[in-house]
PDB file of C-alpha atoms and ligand atoms in Angstrom:
ATOM      1  CA  MET L 236     -42.529  45.238 -28.357  1.00 80.00           C
ATOM      2  CA  PRO L 237     -38.884  44.168 -28.042  1.00 77.00           C
ATOM      3  CA  GLU L 238     -37.329  44.675 -24.621  1.00 85.00           C
ATOM      4  CA  TYR L 239     -34.295  46.923 -24.988  1.00 92.00           C
ATOM      5  CA  PHE L 240     -31.600  47.697 -22.417  1.00 96.00           C
ATOM      6  CA  SER L 241     -32.769  49.787 -19.464  1.00 96.00           C
ATOM      7  CA  GLU L 242     -31.320  50.689 -16.070  1.00 96.00           C
ATOM      8  CA  GLU L 243     -33.823  48.379 -14.352  1.00 95.00           C
ATOM      9  CA  ARG L 244     -33.245  45.303 -16.495  1.00 96.00           C
ATOM     10  CA  SER L 245     -29.551  45.800 -17.373  1.00 97.00           C
ATOM     11  CA  VAL L 246     -28.451  42.381 -16.063  1.00 97.00           C
ATOM     12  CA  GLU L 247     -31.156  40.430 -17.894  1.00 97.00           C
ATOM     13  CA  ALA L 248     -30.506  42.389 -21.109  1.00 96.00           C
ATOM     14  CA  VAL L 249     -26.810  41.476 -21.149  1.00 97.00           C
ATOM     15  CA  ASN L 250     -27.087  37.895 -19.939  1.00 97.00           C
ATOM     16  CA  ALA L 251     -29.898  37.088 -22.383  1.00 95.00           C
ATOM     17  CA  ARG L 252     -27.413  37.586 -25.251  1.00 95.00           C
ATOM     18  CA  MET L 253     -25.419  34.476 -24.330  1.00 95.00           C
ATOM     19  CA  GLY L 254     -25.596  31.702 -26.887  1.00 94.00           C
ATOM     20  CA  ARG L 255     -27.118  28.318 -26.022  1.00 90.00           C
ATOM     21  CA  ASP L 256     -24.179  26.101 -26.911  1.00 93.00           C
ATOM     22  CA  ILE L 257     -21.455  27.762 -24.922  1.00 96.00           C
ATOM     23  CA  ASN L 258     -19.279  26.281 -22.184  1.00 97.00           C
ATOM     24  CA  PRO L 259     -21.638  25.979 -19.155  1.00 96.00           C
ATOM     25  CA  ARG L 260     -18.978  27.048 -16.643  1.00 98.00           C
ATOM     26  CA  LEU L 261     -18.208  30.146 -18.755  1.00 97.00           C
ATOM     27  CA  ALA L 262     -21.944  30.928 -18.865  1.00 97.00           C
ATOM     28  CA  GLU L 263     -22.155  30.615 -15.059  1.00 97.00           C
ATOM     29  CA  ILE L 264     -19.091  32.801 -14.478  1.00 98.00           C
ATOM     30  CA  MET L 265     -20.105  35.551 -16.917  1.00 98.00           C
ATOM     31  CA  ALA L 266     -23.729  35.686 -15.725  1.00 98.00           C
ATOM     32  CA  SER L 267     -22.519  36.155 -12.145  1.00 98.00           C
ATOM     33  CA  LEU L 268     -19.862  38.673 -13.154  1.00 98.00           C
ATOM     34  CA  VAL L 269     -22.414  40.831 -15.000  1.00 98.00           C
ATOM     35  CA  LYS L 270     -24.840  40.569 -12.063  1.00 98.00           C
ATOM     36  CA  HIS L 271     -22.249  41.699  -9.484  1.00 98.00           C
ATOM     37  CA  LEU L 272     -20.617  44.313 -11.736  1.00 98.00           C
ATOM     38  CA  HIS L 273     -23.952  45.998 -12.432  1.00 98.00           C
ATOM     39  CA  ALA L 274     -24.962  45.784  -8.758  1.00 98.00           C
ATOM     40  CA  PHE L 275     -21.644  47.421  -7.831  1.00 98.00           C
ATOM     41  CA  ALA L 276     -22.144  50.309 -10.279  1.00 98.00           C
ATOM     42  CA  ARG L 277     -25.694  50.792  -9.004  1.00 98.00           C
ATOM     43  CA  ASP L 278     -24.637  50.549  -5.351  1.00 98.00           C
ATOM     44  CA  ILE L 279     -22.097  53.383  -5.630  1.00 98.00           C
ATOM     45  CA  SER L 280     -23.939  55.370  -8.372  1.00 98.00           C
ATOM     46  CA  LEU L 281     -20.793  55.225 -10.503  1.00 98.00           C
ATOM     47  CA  SER L 282     -20.181  58.568 -12.288  1.00 98.00           C
ATOM     48  CA  GLN L 283     -18.851  58.843 -15.861  1.00 98.00           C
ATOM     49  CA  GLU L 284     -15.655  60.455 -14.495  1.00 98.00           C
ATOM     50  CA  GLU L 285     -15.106  57.621 -12.031  1.00 98.00           C
ATOM     51  CA  TRP L 286     -15.749  55.047 -14.747  1.00 98.00           C
ATOM     52  CA  ALA L 287     -13.126  56.760 -16.991  1.00 98.00           C
ATOM     53  CA  LEU L 288     -10.674  56.881 -14.078  1.00 98.00           C
ATOM     54  CA  ALA L 289     -11.117  53.144 -13.522  1.00 97.00           C
ATOM     55  CA  ILE L 290     -10.560  52.403 -17.219  1.00 98.00           C
ATOM     56  CA  GLY L 291      -7.372  54.522 -17.102  1.00 98.00           C
ATOM     57  CA  PHE L 292      -6.191  52.668 -13.987  1.00 98.00           C
ATOM     58  CA  LEU L 293      -6.766  49.252 -15.577  1.00 98.00           C
ATOM     59  CA  THR L 294      -5.080  50.395 -18.799  1.00 98.00           C
ATOM     60  CA  ARG L 295      -1.955  51.502 -16.911  1.00 97.00           C
ATOM     61  CA  THR L 296      -2.024  48.239 -14.948  1.00 97.00           C
ATOM     62  CA  GLY L 297      -2.045  46.260 -18.204  1.00 97.00           C
ATOM     63  CA  HIS L 298       0.707  48.347 -19.787  1.00 97.00           C
ATOM     64  CA  LEU L 299       3.006  47.585 -16.854  1.00 95.00           C
ATOM     65  CA  CYS L 300       2.655  43.803 -17.272  1.00 94.00           C
ATOM     66  CA  HIS L 301       5.428  41.838 -18.980  1.00 91.00           C
ATOM     67  CA  ASP L 302       7.358  38.613 -18.363  1.00 83.00           C
ATOM     68  CA  GLU L 303       8.996  39.953 -15.192  1.00 81.00           C
ATOM     69  CA  ARG L 304       6.198  42.122 -13.801  1.00 87.00           C
ATOM     70  CA  GLN L 305       2.553  41.162 -13.247  1.00 92.00           C
ATOM     71  CA  GLU L 306       0.743  44.233 -12.006  1.00 96.00           C
ATOM     72  CA  PHE L 307      -2.689  42.540 -12.297  1.00 96.00           C
ATOM     73  CA  ILE L 308      -1.635  39.797  -9.852  1.00 95.00           C
ATOM     74  CA  LEU L 309      -0.330  42.509  -7.528  1.00 96.00           C
ATOM     75  CA  LEU L 310      -3.745  44.171  -7.791  1.00 97.00           C
ATOM     76  CA  SER L 311      -5.443  40.858  -6.972  1.00 97.00           C
ATOM     77  CA  ASP L 312      -3.027  40.347  -4.042  1.00 97.00           C
ATOM     78  CA  THR L 313      -3.606  43.777  -2.517  1.00 98.00           C
ATOM     79  CA  LEU L 314      -7.398  43.474  -2.885  1.00 98.00           C
ATOM     80  CA  GLY L 315      -7.316  40.182  -0.949  1.00 98.00           C
ATOM     81  CA  LEU L 316      -8.602  38.284  -3.995  1.00 97.00           C
ATOM     82  CA  SER L 317      -5.511  36.066  -4.326  1.00 97.00           C
ATOM     83  CA  MET L 318      -5.828  34.935  -0.707  1.00 97.00           C
ATOM     84  CA  LEU L 319      -9.567  34.307  -1.113  1.00 98.00           C
ATOM     85  CA  VAL L 320      -9.027  32.166  -4.221  1.00 97.00           C
ATOM     86  CA  ASP L 321      -6.231  30.346  -2.383  1.00 96.00           C
ATOM     87  CA  ALA L 322      -8.514  29.701   0.625  1.00 96.00           C
ATOM     88  CA  ILE L 323     -11.395  28.433  -1.541  1.00 96.00           C
ATOM     89  CA  ASN L 324      -9.096  26.013  -3.348  1.00 95.00           C
ATOM     90  CA  ASN L 325      -7.011  24.777  -0.419  1.00 94.00           C
ATOM     91  CA  ARG L 326      -9.416  23.832   2.370  1.00 93.00           C
ATOM     92  CA  ARG L 327      -7.421  21.518   4.613  1.00 94.00           C
ATOM     93  CA  PRO L 328      -7.959  19.422   7.764  1.00 94.00           C
ATOM     94  CA  PRO L 329      -7.216  21.401  10.967  1.00 93.00           C
ATOM     95  CA  ASP L 330      -3.816  19.748  11.611  1.00 94.00           C
ATOM     96  CA  ALA L 331      -2.455  20.306   8.098  1.00 97.00           C
ATOM     97  CA  THR L 332      -0.160  23.252   7.355  1.00 98.00           C
ATOM     98  CA  GLU L 333      -2.078  26.109   5.776  1.00 97.00           C
ATOM     99  CA  ASN L 334      -1.393  27.609   2.368  1.00 97.00           C
ATOM    100  CA  THR L 335      -0.666  31.240   1.710  1.00 97.00           C
ATOM    101  CA  VAL L 336       0.027  33.490  -1.259  1.00 96.00           C
ATOM    102  CA  PHE L 337       2.664  32.285  -3.789  1.00 95.00           C
ATOM    103  CA  GLY L 338       4.008  35.719  -4.764  1.00 93.00           C
ATOM    104  CA  PRO L 339       5.949  36.680  -7.886  1.00 91.00           C
ATOM    105  CA  PHE L 340       9.497  35.854  -6.775  1.00 93.00           C
ATOM    106  CA  HIS L 341       9.675  32.064  -7.045  1.00 94.00           C
ATOM    107  CA  VAL L 342      12.185  30.847  -9.654  1.00 94.00           C
ATOM    108  CA  GLU L 343      12.129  27.344 -11.135  1.00 95.00           C
ATOM    109  CA  GLY L 344      15.342  25.341 -11.062  1.00 96.00           C
ATOM    110  CA  ALA L 345      16.979  26.408  -7.788  1.00 97.00           C
ATOM    111  CA  PRO L 346      19.996  24.286  -6.828  1.00 97.00           C
ATOM    112  CA  ILE L 347      19.371  21.085  -4.900  1.00 98.00           C
ATOM    113  CA  ARG L 348      21.334  21.403  -1.670  1.00 98.00           C
ATOM    114  CA  GLN L 349      22.474  19.065   1.097  1.00 98.00           C
ATOM    115  CA  MET L 350      20.744  19.268   4.465  1.00 98.00           C
ATOM    116  CA  GLY L 351      22.448  21.850   6.673  1.00 97.00           C
ATOM    117  CA  GLU L 352      23.798  23.891   3.729  1.00 97.00           C
ATOM    118  CA  ASN L 353      23.745  27.682   3.760  1.00 97.00           C
ATOM    119  CA  ILE L 354      21.439  29.337   1.212  1.00 98.00           C
ATOM    120  CA  SER L 355      22.564  32.874   2.098  1.00 97.00           C
ATOM    121  CA  LEU L 356      25.322  33.613  -0.423  1.00 97.00           C
ATOM    122  CA  ASP L 357      25.825  37.355   0.036  1.00 96.00           C
ATOM    123  CA  GLY L 358      27.038  37.231   3.647  1.00 90.00           C
ATOM    124  CA  LYS L 359      24.414  39.763   4.724  1.00 95.00           C
ATOM    125  CA  GLY L 360      21.910  39.525   7.542  1.00 95.00           C
ATOM    126  CA  GLU L 361      21.503  37.603  10.778  1.00 95.00           C
ATOM    127  CA  SER L 362      22.097  33.889  10.235  1.00 95.00           C
ATOM    128  CA  CYS L 363      19.337  31.490  11.172  1.00 96.00           C
ATOM    129  CA  LEU L 364      19.093  27.709  11.411  1.00 96.00           C
ATOM    130  CA  PHE L 365      15.781  26.535   9.918  1.00 98.00           C
ATOM    131  CA  ILE L 366      14.965  23.062  11.168  1.00 98.00           C
ATOM    132  CA  GLY L 367      12.016  20.667  11.369  1.00 98.00           C
ATOM    133  CA  ARG L 368      10.265  17.770   9.681  1.00 98.00           C
ATOM    134  CA  VAL L 369       7.810  17.127   6.879  1.00 98.00           C
ATOM    135  CA  LEU L 370       5.019  14.940   8.291  1.00 98.00           C
ATOM    136  CA  ASN L 371       1.753  13.372   7.213  1.00 97.00           C
ATOM    137  CA  LEU L 372      -1.541  13.872   9.067  1.00 96.00           C
ATOM    138  CA  ASN L 373      -0.742  10.869  11.296  1.00 96.00           C
ATOM    139  CA  GLY L 374       2.493  12.510  12.448  1.00 97.00           C
ATOM    140  CA  ASN L 375       4.685  10.122  10.450  1.00 97.00           C
ATOM    141  CA  PRO L 376       7.708  11.438   8.509  1.00 98.00           C
ATOM    142  CA  ILE L 377       7.407  11.849   4.722  1.00 98.00           C
ATOM    143  CA  GLU L 378      10.391  10.614   2.755  1.00 98.00           C
ATOM    144  CA  GLY L 379      11.220  12.261  -0.574  1.00 97.00           C
ATOM    145  CA  ALA L 380       9.490  15.569   0.167  1.00 98.00           C
ATOM    146  CA  ARG L 381      10.966  18.343  -1.980  1.00 98.00           C
ATOM    147  CA  ILE L 382      11.297  21.598  -0.055  1.00 98.00           C
ATOM    148  CA  ASP L 383      11.826  24.575  -2.364  1.00 98.00           C
ATOM    149  CA  VAL L 384      12.690  27.606  -0.202  1.00 98.00           C
ATOM    150  CA  TRP L 385      13.237  31.284  -1.042  1.00 98.00           C
ATOM    151  CA  SER L 386      13.485  34.537   0.862  1.00 98.00           C
ATOM    152  CA  ASP L 387      14.622  38.137   0.526  1.00 97.00           C
ATOM    153  CA  ASN L 388      18.090  39.218   1.622  1.00 98.00           C
ATOM    154  CA  ALA L 389      18.876  41.480   4.559  1.00 97.00           C
ATOM    155  CA  ASP L 390      18.208  44.575   2.398  1.00 97.00           C
ATOM    156  CA  GLY L 391      14.657  43.357   1.646  1.00 97.00           C
ATOM    157  CA  PHE L 392      15.206  42.300  -1.979  1.00 96.00           C
ATOM    158  CA  TYR L 393      15.011  38.932  -3.742  1.00 96.00           C
ATOM    159  CA  ASP L 394      18.020  38.009  -5.900  1.00 96.00           C
ATOM    160  CA  VAL L 395      15.932  38.404  -9.076  1.00 93.00           C
ATOM    161  CA  GLN L 396      15.214  42.042  -8.153  1.00 93.00           C
ATOM    162  CA  GLN L 397      18.949  42.766  -7.983  1.00 95.00           C
ATOM    163  CA  PRO L 398      20.607  40.513 -10.584  1.00 94.00           C
ATOM    164  CA  ASP L 399      23.665  42.799 -10.792  1.00 96.00           C
ATOM    165  CA  ILE L 400      24.112  43.047  -7.030  1.00 96.00           C
ATOM    166  CA  GLN L 401      23.180  39.681  -5.472  1.00 96.00           C
ATOM    167  CA  PRO L 402      24.724  36.303  -6.312  1.00 97.00           C
ATOM    168  CA  LYS L 403      22.429  34.110  -8.438  1.00 95.00           C
ATOM    169  CA  TRP L 404      20.309  31.791  -6.256  1.00 97.00           C
ATOM    170  CA  ASN L 405      20.975  33.902  -3.161  1.00 98.00           C
ATOM    171  CA  ASN L 406      18.627  32.748  -0.390  1.00 98.00           C
ATOM    172  CA  ARG L 407      17.193  29.916  -2.499  1.00 98.00           C
ATOM    173  CA  GLY L 408      17.552  26.164  -2.521  1.00 98.00           C
ATOM    174  CA  ILE L 409      15.808  22.814  -2.725  1.00 98.00           C
ATOM    175  CA  PHE L 410      16.128  20.204   0.040  1.00 98.00           C
ATOM    176  CA  VAL L 411      14.851  16.629  -0.245  1.00 98.00           C
ATOM    177  CA  THR L 412      13.924  14.743   2.913  1.00 98.00           C
ATOM    178  CA  GLY L 413      15.184  11.271   3.813  1.00 97.00           C
ATOM    179  CA  ALA L 414      13.328   8.525   5.699  1.00 97.00           C
ATOM    180  CA  ASP L 415      13.187  10.630   8.898  1.00 98.00           C
ATOM    181  CA  GLY L 416      11.358  13.483   7.078  1.00 98.00           C
ATOM    182  CA  ALA L 417      13.821  15.929   8.651  1.00 98.00           C
ATOM    183  CA  TYR L 418      15.136  19.098   7.064  1.00 98.00           C
ATOM    184  CA  SER L 419      17.652  21.719   8.150  1.00 98.00           C
ATOM    185  CA  PHE L 420      19.369  24.587   6.407  1.00 98.00           C
ATOM    186  CA  LEU L 421      21.071  27.849   7.191  1.00 97.00           C
ATOM    187  CA  GLY L 422      19.628  31.083   5.905  1.00 97.00           C
ATOM    188  CA  ILE L 423      18.906  34.496   7.338  1.00 97.00           C
ATOM    189  CA  LYS L 424      16.183  35.808   9.602  1.00 96.00           C
ATOM    190  CA  PRO L 425      14.192  37.483   6.822  1.00 97.00           C
ATOM    191  CA  VAL L 426      13.215  41.158   6.924  1.00 97.00           C
ATOM    192  CA  SER L 427       9.998  42.942   5.979  1.00 98.00           C
ATOM    193  CA  TYR L 428       9.929  44.634   2.562  1.00 97.00           C
ATOM    194  CA  PRO L 429       7.587  46.659   0.332  1.00 97.00           C
ATOM    195  CA  ILE L 430       5.971  44.984  -2.669  1.00 96.00           C
ATOM    196  CA  PRO L 431       6.762  46.794  -5.962  1.00 94.00           C
ATOM    197  CA  ASP L 432       4.870  50.078  -5.425  1.00 96.00           C
ATOM    198  CA  ASP L 433       6.080  52.266  -8.300  1.00 95.00           C
ATOM    199  CA  GLY L 434       3.006  51.511 -10.471  1.00 96.00           C
ATOM    200  CA  PRO L 435      -0.783  51.892 -10.350  1.00 97.00           C
ATOM    201  CA  VAL L 436      -1.123  49.409  -7.458  1.00 97.00           C
ATOM    202  CA  GLY L 437       1.303  51.492  -5.377  1.00 98.00           C
ATOM    203  CA  GLN L 438      -0.733  54.609  -6.260  1.00 98.00           C
ATOM    204  CA  MET L 439      -3.919  52.816  -5.231  1.00 98.00           C
ATOM    205  CA  LEU L 440      -2.400  51.810  -1.868  1.00 98.00           C
ATOM    206  CA  ALA L 441      -1.181  55.368  -1.226  1.00 98.00           C
ATOM    207  CA  SER L 442      -4.560  56.889  -2.059  1.00 97.00           C
ATOM    208  CA  LEU L 443      -6.228  54.394   0.310  1.00 98.00           C
ATOM    209  CA  GLY L 444      -3.836  55.302   3.147  1.00 98.00           C
ATOM    210  CA  ARG L 445      -2.271  51.817   3.007  1.00 98.00           C
ATOM    211  CA  HIS L 446       1.436  50.939   3.231  1.00 98.00           C
ATOM    212  CA  PRO L 447       3.002  48.472   0.737  1.00 98.00           C
ATOM    213  CA  TYR L 448       4.859  46.296   3.289  1.00 98.00           C
ATOM    214  CA  ARG L 449       4.888  42.551   3.823  1.00 98.00           C
ATOM    215  CA  PRO L 450       5.989  41.213   7.218  1.00 98.00           C
ATOM    216  CA  ALA L 451       9.238  39.223   7.240  1.00 98.00           C
ATOM    217  CA  HIS L 452       8.718  35.698   5.882  1.00 98.00           C
ATOM    218  CA  THR L 453      10.418  32.712   4.271  1.00 98.00           C
ATOM    219  CA  HIS L 454       8.657  31.070   1.309  1.00 98.00           C
ATOM    220  CA  TYR L 455       8.182  27.312   0.899  1.00 98.00           C
ATOM    221  CA  LEU L 456       6.856  25.191  -1.945  1.00 98.00           C
ATOM    222  CA  ILE L 457       6.700  21.600  -0.701  1.00 98.00           C
ATOM    223  CA  THR L 458       5.762  18.628  -2.854  1.00 98.00           C
ATOM    224  CA  ALA L 459       5.725  14.924  -2.021  1.00 98.00           C
ATOM    225  CA  PRO L 460       4.285  11.883  -3.801  1.00 95.00           C
ATOM    226  CA  GLY L 461       0.667  11.203  -2.773  1.00 96.00           C
ATOM    227  CA  HIS L 462       0.285  14.591  -1.065  1.00 97.00           C
ATOM    228  CA  GLN L 463      -1.205  17.950  -1.974  1.00 96.00           C
ATOM    229  CA  LYS L 464       1.250  20.663  -2.983  1.00 97.00           C
ATOM    230  CA  LEU L 465       1.887  23.074  -0.103  1.00 97.00           C
ATOM    231  CA  VAL L 466       2.578  26.734  -0.957  1.00 98.00           C
ATOM    232  CA  THR L 467       3.270  28.577   2.250  1.00 98.00           C
ATOM    233  CA  HIS L 468       5.501  30.873   4.324  1.00 97.00           C
ATOM    234  CA  THR L 469       6.751  30.988   7.863  1.00 98.00           C
ATOM    235  CA  PHE L 470       6.540  34.450   9.435  1.00 98.00           C
ATOM    236  CA  VAL L 471       8.750  36.114  12.039  1.00 97.00           C
ATOM    237  CA  GLY L 472       6.591  36.653  15.144  1.00 93.00           C
ATOM    238  CA  ASP L 473       7.835  40.072  16.242  1.00 91.00           C
ATOM    239  CA  ASP L 474       7.337  41.806  12.887  1.00 96.00           C
ATOM    240  CA  PRO L 475       5.529  45.176  13.061  1.00 96.00           C
ATOM    241  CA  TYR L 476       3.632  44.436   9.805  1.00 98.00           C
ATOM    242  CA  LEU L 477       2.127  41.064  10.835  1.00 97.00           C
ATOM    243  CA  GLU L 478      -1.335  42.562  11.341  1.00 97.00           C
ATOM    244  CA  SER L 479      -1.249  44.753   8.242  1.00 98.00           C
ATOM    245  CA  ASP L 480       0.404  42.549   5.579  1.00 98.00           C
ATOM    246  CA  THR L 481      -0.436  44.395   2.371  1.00 98.00           C
ATOM    247  CA  VAL L 482      -1.381  41.103   0.629  1.00 98.00           C
ATOM    248  CA  PHE L 483      -3.232  39.543   3.646  1.00 98.00           C
ATOM    249  CA  GLY L 484      -0.987  36.447   3.675  1.00 98.00           C
ATOM    250  CA  VAL L 485      -0.562  36.002   7.449  1.00 98.00           C
ATOM    251  CA  LYS L 486      -2.209  33.097   9.312  1.00 97.00           C
ATOM    252  CA  HIS L 487      -1.760  32.400  13.033  1.00 97.00           C
ATOM    253  CA  SER L 488      -0.484  28.884  12.391  1.00 97.00           C
ATOM    254  CA  LEU L 489       2.312  30.165  10.118  1.00 98.00           C
ATOM    255  CA  VAL L 490       3.942  32.478  12.669  1.00 98.00           C
ATOM    256  CA  ALA L 491       7.089  30.530  13.577  1.00 97.00           C
ATOM    257  CA  PRO L 492       9.287  30.710  16.654  1.00 95.00           C
ATOM    258  CA  PHE L 493      12.618  32.499  16.151  1.00 95.00           C
ATOM    259  CA  GLU L 494      14.847  31.768  19.133  1.00 95.00           C
ATOM    260  CA  ARG L 495      18.147  33.613  19.707  1.00 93.00           C
ATOM    261  CA  ILE L 496      20.975  31.091  20.146  1.00 92.00           C
ATOM    262  CA  ASP L 497      24.212  33.001  19.311  1.00 83.00           C
ATOM    263  CA  ARG L 498      26.552  30.035  18.592  1.00 80.00           C
ATOM    264  CA  PRO L 499      27.771  31.099  15.939  1.00 79.00           C
ATOM    265  CA  THR L 500      24.422  31.077  14.184  1.00 80.00           C
ATOM    266  CA  ILE L 501      22.334  33.855  15.715  1.00 92.00           C
ATOM    267  CA  TRP L 502      18.803  32.455  15.372  1.00 96.00           C
ATOM    268  CA  ARG L 503      17.010  29.115  15.262  1.00 96.00           C
ATOM    269  CA  SER L 504      13.529  28.574  13.838  1.00 97.00           C
ATOM    270  CA  ASP L 505      11.788  25.203  14.340  1.00 97.00           C
ATOM    271  CA  PHE L 506       8.816  24.410  12.136  1.00 98.00           C
ATOM    272  CA  ASP L 507       7.157  21.135  11.072  1.00 98.00           C
ATOM    273  CA  PHE L 508       5.202  21.066   7.809  1.00 98.00           C
ATOM    274  CA  VAL L 509       2.181  18.733   7.740  1.00 98.00           C
ATOM    275  CA  LEU L 510       0.996  17.669   4.288  1.00 98.00           C
ATOM    276  CA  THR L 511      -2.517  16.565   3.302  1.00 96.00           C
ATOM    277  CA  PRO L 512      -2.933  13.326   1.343  1.00 95.00           C
ATOM    278  CA  ILE L 513      -4.394  13.455  -2.155  1.00 94.00           C
ATOM    279  CA  GLU L 514      -7.840  11.834  -1.975  1.00 81.00           C
ATOM    280  CA  ASP L 515      -9.215   9.806  -4.866  1.00 57.00           C
ATOM    281  CA  GLY L 516     -10.529  12.097  -7.586  1.00 53.00           C
ATOM    282  CA  GLN L 517      -8.380  15.109  -6.567  1.00 61.00           C
TER     283      GLN L 517
HETATM  284  C1  BEZ H 683       6.012  37.824  -1.870  1.00 76.55           C
HETATM  285  O1  BEZ H 683       5.885  37.486  -0.715  1.00 76.55           O
HETATM  286  O2  BEZ H 683       7.049  37.510  -2.428  1.00 76.55           O
HETATM  287  C2  BEZ H 683       4.933  38.639  -2.532  1.00 76.55           C
HETATM  288  C3  BEZ H 683       3.622  38.213  -2.466  1.00 76.55           C
HETATM  289  C4  BEZ H 683       2.637  38.955  -3.095  1.00 76.55           C
HETATM  290  C5  BEZ H 683       2.964  40.117  -3.783  1.00 76.55           C
HETATM  291  C6  BEZ H 683       4.280  40.541  -3.830  1.00 76.55           C
HETATM  292  C7  BEZ H 683       5.276  39.794  -3.198  1.00 76.55           C
HETATM  293 FE1   FE H 684       8.001  37.248  -0.260  1.00 76.55          FE
END
C-alpha cells in the first residue's frame, strides 16, 4: 500500500518528494524548514482561521514591499531574526567591535568629507564631536579605513524619509583614515525614533503590546583592506529604549560615552573601532 500524507507522517511525506539531483544546501534548508514549520503548527494546534489570518498578514506584508520599503526585512528585524543571522555570520574575537543590524536607511554614494567636517546640514539638534581611531586587533592604527556614517536628524527622521524637508546627505558622510587611524567629525547627538509602523509589522507590534522605538544611535559601515566589513552603531547610554530596542540591535560594547563639553559643541563621544583581519579562505 502506498503511504499517503497523514498528520503523523506529514514531514516525511513532504520531504520524500524532493528530487535526488537538487542543490544539497537547498535540500538541507527545505527539509529543516518543513520539519520546524510542521512542528510549529502541531505545537500550537494551528486553527484554519489562524492559518488564514497568517496568510493575510504575509500577503499585506508583500504588497507593501517596493524599492523604498521592505516590510519583510522589518518583520525579520522585529522578530529578532536579522540579529540572529548577523550574530551567526559575524562571530568575532572578544576585542573586536561587534556588528549590529544594518537597517534600511543606508544610501550608497555619500560625500567623502574631510576629518572634522560637520555632517549635520539642517542646523537642528545638539552638536556632537565624534572622535576616535580605527585599530586592528593588536591595537595598531589602520590606514585607509573608510568610515561611512549615517544618523537620523533631531526630529528622528533620516534624510531619505523627508526628501522635501531635509537637505540631501543630511547627517551622512564618508571619512577615510590616515596613517594614525584617527577619525573625527561633527554631527548631532542622535535621538530615538520609531521604525516605520504604519503597516502590518506596526500592527503586529501593537497587538503584541510592543512599542516601535529604536534607542538613539549613529550607524557605521567601516571597510579596510585585509579586514572584515564592520556594520555597527554606537548607542547613546542614557536612552530610555536601550533595553527594549524594537529590533534587538543593542550590545553592551556598543554603548558609547557622550560627555557634555559645551564649547561651542555641546557633546563629545569617543569611540575606537577594532576591525578583525580576514583569515585565509574567508
Ligand atoms: C535603523 O536603525 O535604521 C533601522 C534598523 C532596523 C529597522 C528599521 C530601522
Ligand atoms: Fe537607524
